[in-house]
Structure formats: C-alpha cells, structure tokens
PDB file of C-alpha atoms in Angstrom:
ATOM      1  CA  MET A   1      70.791 132.026 108.608  1.00 47.00           C
ATOM      2  CA  SER A   2      70.874 128.311 109.306  1.00 45.00           C
ATOM      3  CA  SER A   3      70.407 125.789 106.535  1.00 44.00           C
ATOM      4  CA  ASN A   4      66.955 124.904 107.925  1.00 44.00           C
ATOM      5  CA  GLU A   5      65.550 128.408 107.408  1.00 59.00           C
ATOM      6  CA  SER A   6      64.058 129.246 104.049  1.00 67.00           C
ATOM      7  CA  THR A   7      64.107 132.626 102.388  1.00 72.00           C
ATOM      8  CA  SER A   8      60.856 134.548 102.186  1.00 79.00           C
ATOM      9  CA  THR A   9      59.172 134.937  98.814  1.00 82.00           C
ATOM     10  CA  PRO A  10      59.469 138.766  98.850  1.00 83.00           C
ATOM     11  CA  ALA A  11      63.230 138.481  99.452  1.00 82.00           C
ATOM     12  CA  LYS A  12      63.598 136.072  96.538  1.00 84.00           C
ATOM     13  CA  ILE A  13      61.617 138.390  94.253  1.00 87.00           C
ATOM     14  CA  LEU A  14      63.554 141.454  95.420  1.00 87.00           C
ATOM     15  CA  TYR A  15      66.862 139.677  94.755  1.00 90.00           C
ATOM     16  CA  ARG A  16      66.008 138.672  91.155  1.00 90.00           C
ATOM     17  CA  PRO A  17      67.023 141.958  89.495  1.00 91.00           C
ATOM     18  CA  ILE A  18      70.181 142.056  91.612  1.00 89.00           C
ATOM     19  CA  GLY A  19      71.023 138.524  90.520  1.00 90.00           C
ATOM     20  CA  MET A  20      70.391 139.380  86.871  1.00 92.00           C
ATOM     21  CA  VAL A  21      72.682 142.404  86.999  1.00 93.00           C
ATOM     22  CA  GLY A  22      75.260 140.289  88.792  1.00 92.00           C
ATOM     23  CA  SER A  23      75.108 137.721  85.994  1.00 93.00           C
ATOM     24  CA  LEU A  24      75.742 140.400  83.370  1.00 95.00           C
ATOM     25  CA  VAL A  25      78.660 141.774  85.363  1.00 94.00           C
ATOM     26  CA  ALA A  26      80.060 138.276  85.896  1.00 95.00           C
ATOM     27  CA  GLY A  27      79.874 137.527  82.165  1.00 94.00           C
ATOM     28  CA  ALA A  28      81.702 140.735  81.258  1.00 95.00           C
ATOM     29  CA  VAL A  29      84.375 140.239  83.918  1.00 95.00           C
ATOM     30  CA  ALA A  30      84.839 136.567  83.027  1.00 96.00           C
ATOM     31  CA  GLY A  31      85.242 137.450  79.346  1.00 94.00           C
ATOM     32  CA  ALA A  32      87.918 140.027  80.136  1.00 94.00           C
ATOM     33  CA  VAL A  33      89.732 137.669  82.508  1.00 95.00           C
ATOM     34  CA  PHE A  34      89.629 134.858  79.936  1.00 94.00           C
ATOM     35  CA  LYS A  35      91.130 137.074  77.227  1.00 91.00           C
ATOM     36  CA  GLN A  36      94.023 138.023  79.501  1.00 91.00           C
ATOM     37  CA  VAL A  37      94.633 134.445  80.644  1.00 92.00           C
ATOM     38  CA  TRP A  38      94.441 133.213  77.022  1.00 90.00           C
ATOM     39  CA  LYS A  39      97.151 135.699  76.027  1.00 88.00           C
ATOM     40  CA  LEU A  40      99.365 134.393  78.830  1.00 89.00           C
ATOM     41  CA  VAL A  41      98.969 130.675  78.111  1.00 87.00           C
ATOM     42  CA  THR A  42      99.134 130.605  74.317  1.00 84.00           C
ATOM     43  CA  PRO A  43     101.932 131.200  71.838  1.00 77.00           C
ATOM     44  CA  LYS A  44     102.067 134.715  70.408  1.00 70.00           C
ATOM     45  CA  SER A  45     100.727 133.524  67.049  1.00 62.00           C
ATOM     46  CA  MET A  46      97.480 132.259  68.659  1.00 62.00           C
ATOM     47  CA  ALA A  47      97.079 134.871  71.379  1.00 60.00           C
ATOM     48  CA  ASP A  48      94.742 137.210  69.470  1.00 73.00           C
ATOM     49  CA  GLU A  49      91.556 135.178  69.869  1.00 81.00           C
ATOM     50  CA  ALA A  50      90.680 131.839  71.384  1.00 87.00           C
ATOM     51  CA  PRO A  51      89.711 129.178  68.837  1.00 87.00           C
ATOM     52  CA  LYS A  52      86.002 128.688  68.312  1.00 87.00           C
ATOM     53  CA  ALA A  53      84.326 125.369  67.558  1.00 89.00           C
ATOM     54  CA  LEU A  54      83.595 126.175  63.900  1.00 90.00           C
ATOM     55  CA  GLU A  55      87.050 127.496  63.013  1.00 86.00           C
ATOM     56  CA  SER A  56      88.809 124.892  60.887  1.00 88.00           C
ATOM     57  CA  ASP A  57      92.280 126.355  61.494  1.00 86.00           C
ATOM     58  CA  PHE A  58      92.438 124.744  64.934  1.00 86.00           C
ATOM     59  CA  ASP A  59      92.590 121.157  66.152  1.00 89.00           C
ATOM     60  CA  LEU A  60      89.774 119.811  68.295  1.00 93.00           C
ATOM     61  CA  LYS A  61      92.249 119.619  71.180  1.00 91.00           C
ATOM     62  CA  GLU A  62      92.874 123.385  70.978  1.00 88.00           C
ATOM     63  CA  VAL A  63      89.163 124.191  70.748  1.00 91.00           C
ATOM     64  CA  LEU A  64      88.372 121.980  73.744  1.00 94.00           C
ATOM     65  CA  ALA A  65      91.210 123.434  75.821  1.00 91.00           C
ATOM     66  CA  ALA A  66      89.985 126.967  75.148  1.00 92.00           C
ATOM     67  CA  ALA A  67      86.390 126.020  75.949  1.00 94.00           C
ATOM     68  CA  ALA A  68      87.370 124.272  79.195  1.00 96.00           C
ATOM     69  CA  LEU A  69      89.481 127.222  80.340  1.00 95.00           C
ATOM     70  CA  GLN A  70      86.741 129.692  79.449  1.00 95.00           C
ATOM     71  CA  GLY A  71      84.107 127.610  81.260  1.00 96.00           C
ATOM     72  CA  ALA A  72      86.222 127.268  84.388  1.00 97.00           C
ATOM     73  CA  ILE A  73      86.960 130.991  84.530  1.00 97.00           C
ATOM     74  CA  PHE A  74      83.289 131.851  83.988  1.00 96.00           C
ATOM     75  CA  ALA A  75      82.155 129.458  86.731  1.00 96.00           C
ATOM     76  CA  VAL A  76      84.616 130.855  89.279  1.00 96.00           C
ATOM     77  CA  VAL A  77      83.827 134.494  88.479  1.00 96.00           C
ATOM     78  CA  LYS A  78      80.065 133.800  88.495  1.00 94.00           C
ATOM     79  CA  ALA A  79      80.322 132.076  91.895  1.00 95.00           C
ATOM     80  CA  LEU A  80      82.296 135.009  93.325  1.00 95.00           C
ATOM     81  CA  VAL A  81      79.844 137.594  91.995  1.00 94.00           C
ATOM     82  CA  ASP A  82      76.777 135.584  93.085  1.00 92.00           C
ATOM     83  CA  ARG A  83      78.171 135.017  96.549  1.00 94.00           C
ATOM     84  CA  GLY A  84      79.193 138.656  96.946  1.00 94.00           C
ATOM     85  CA  GLY A  85      75.764 139.821  95.781  1.00 92.00           C
ATOM     86  CA  ALA A  86      74.027 137.484  98.214  1.00 91.00           C
ATOM     87  CA  ARG A  87      76.195 138.647 101.120  1.00 94.00           C
ATOM     88  CA  GLY A  88      75.512 142.289 100.247  1.00 93.00           C
ATOM     89  CA  PHE A  89      71.776 141.590 100.013  1.00 91.00           C
ATOM     90  CA  GLN A  90      71.864 139.878 103.392  1.00 92.00           C
ATOM     91  CA  ARG A  91      73.675 142.825 104.999  1.00 94.00           C
ATOM     92  CA  VAL A  92      71.134 145.303 103.615  1.00 92.00           C
ATOM     93  CA  PHE A  93      67.887 143.318 103.956  1.00 89.00           C
ATOM     94  CA  GLY A  94      68.737 140.835 106.719  1.00 90.00           C
ATOM     95  CA  GLU A  95      67.856 137.740 104.676  1.00 89.00           C
ATOM     96  CA  TRP A  96      69.912 135.377 102.595  1.00 89.00           C
ATOM     97  CA  PRO A  97      68.395 135.408  99.075  1.00 89.00           C
ATOM     98  CA  GLY A  98      68.887 131.709  98.370  1.00 78.00           C
ATOM     99  CA  ASN A  99      67.794 128.434  99.960  1.00 75.00           C
TER     100      ASN A  99
END
C-alpha cells in the first residue's frame, strides 16, 4: 500500500480488537524483558525489583534510570508487536490497518 492510500473504515474497525490484544501481549512481554534486563544491569542487592518513584530507599537517579530503561524496552516491544500485527492483518485481509 502506498502512503497516499488510506485504510478503509471496516478494516480499521476490524483491526481494533487485534490491536488491543497486541497491546496486552506487548505489555506482558515488555514487563518480562525489563525484569530480565534489570537483573543483568544492576548489582545483586538491587536486582530483585526496579525502584519505584515512591520508594524512599532509592535516589532519584536510580528511579529515573529504571523508568527510562523500562520505557525504552516497552516502546521497542510495542512497536515490534504493533508492526507484526499490522503485517499479519495485511497478509490476511489485504489492507494495511493504519494510515
């Protein structure tokens, strides 16, 4: 599909539930990936859980680093899942669900 073509309304509506399921899958996968990456990049004493904003045991620098890493991982996983879902939809239905 060229960038000038727009997706039909029925295709957009049909893709919505697929996109929602994809978002749930992406969130679960991103969470699991983040936990594994966090264990690899932190000292053993901190590896159990990433610091959260309201935990006073951690410096702001540590909280921000964890949040930035988590956000980056989520964005990459979400983009991969969204793109894969759109390509699958296009193969099955012949239309790209975006645009």
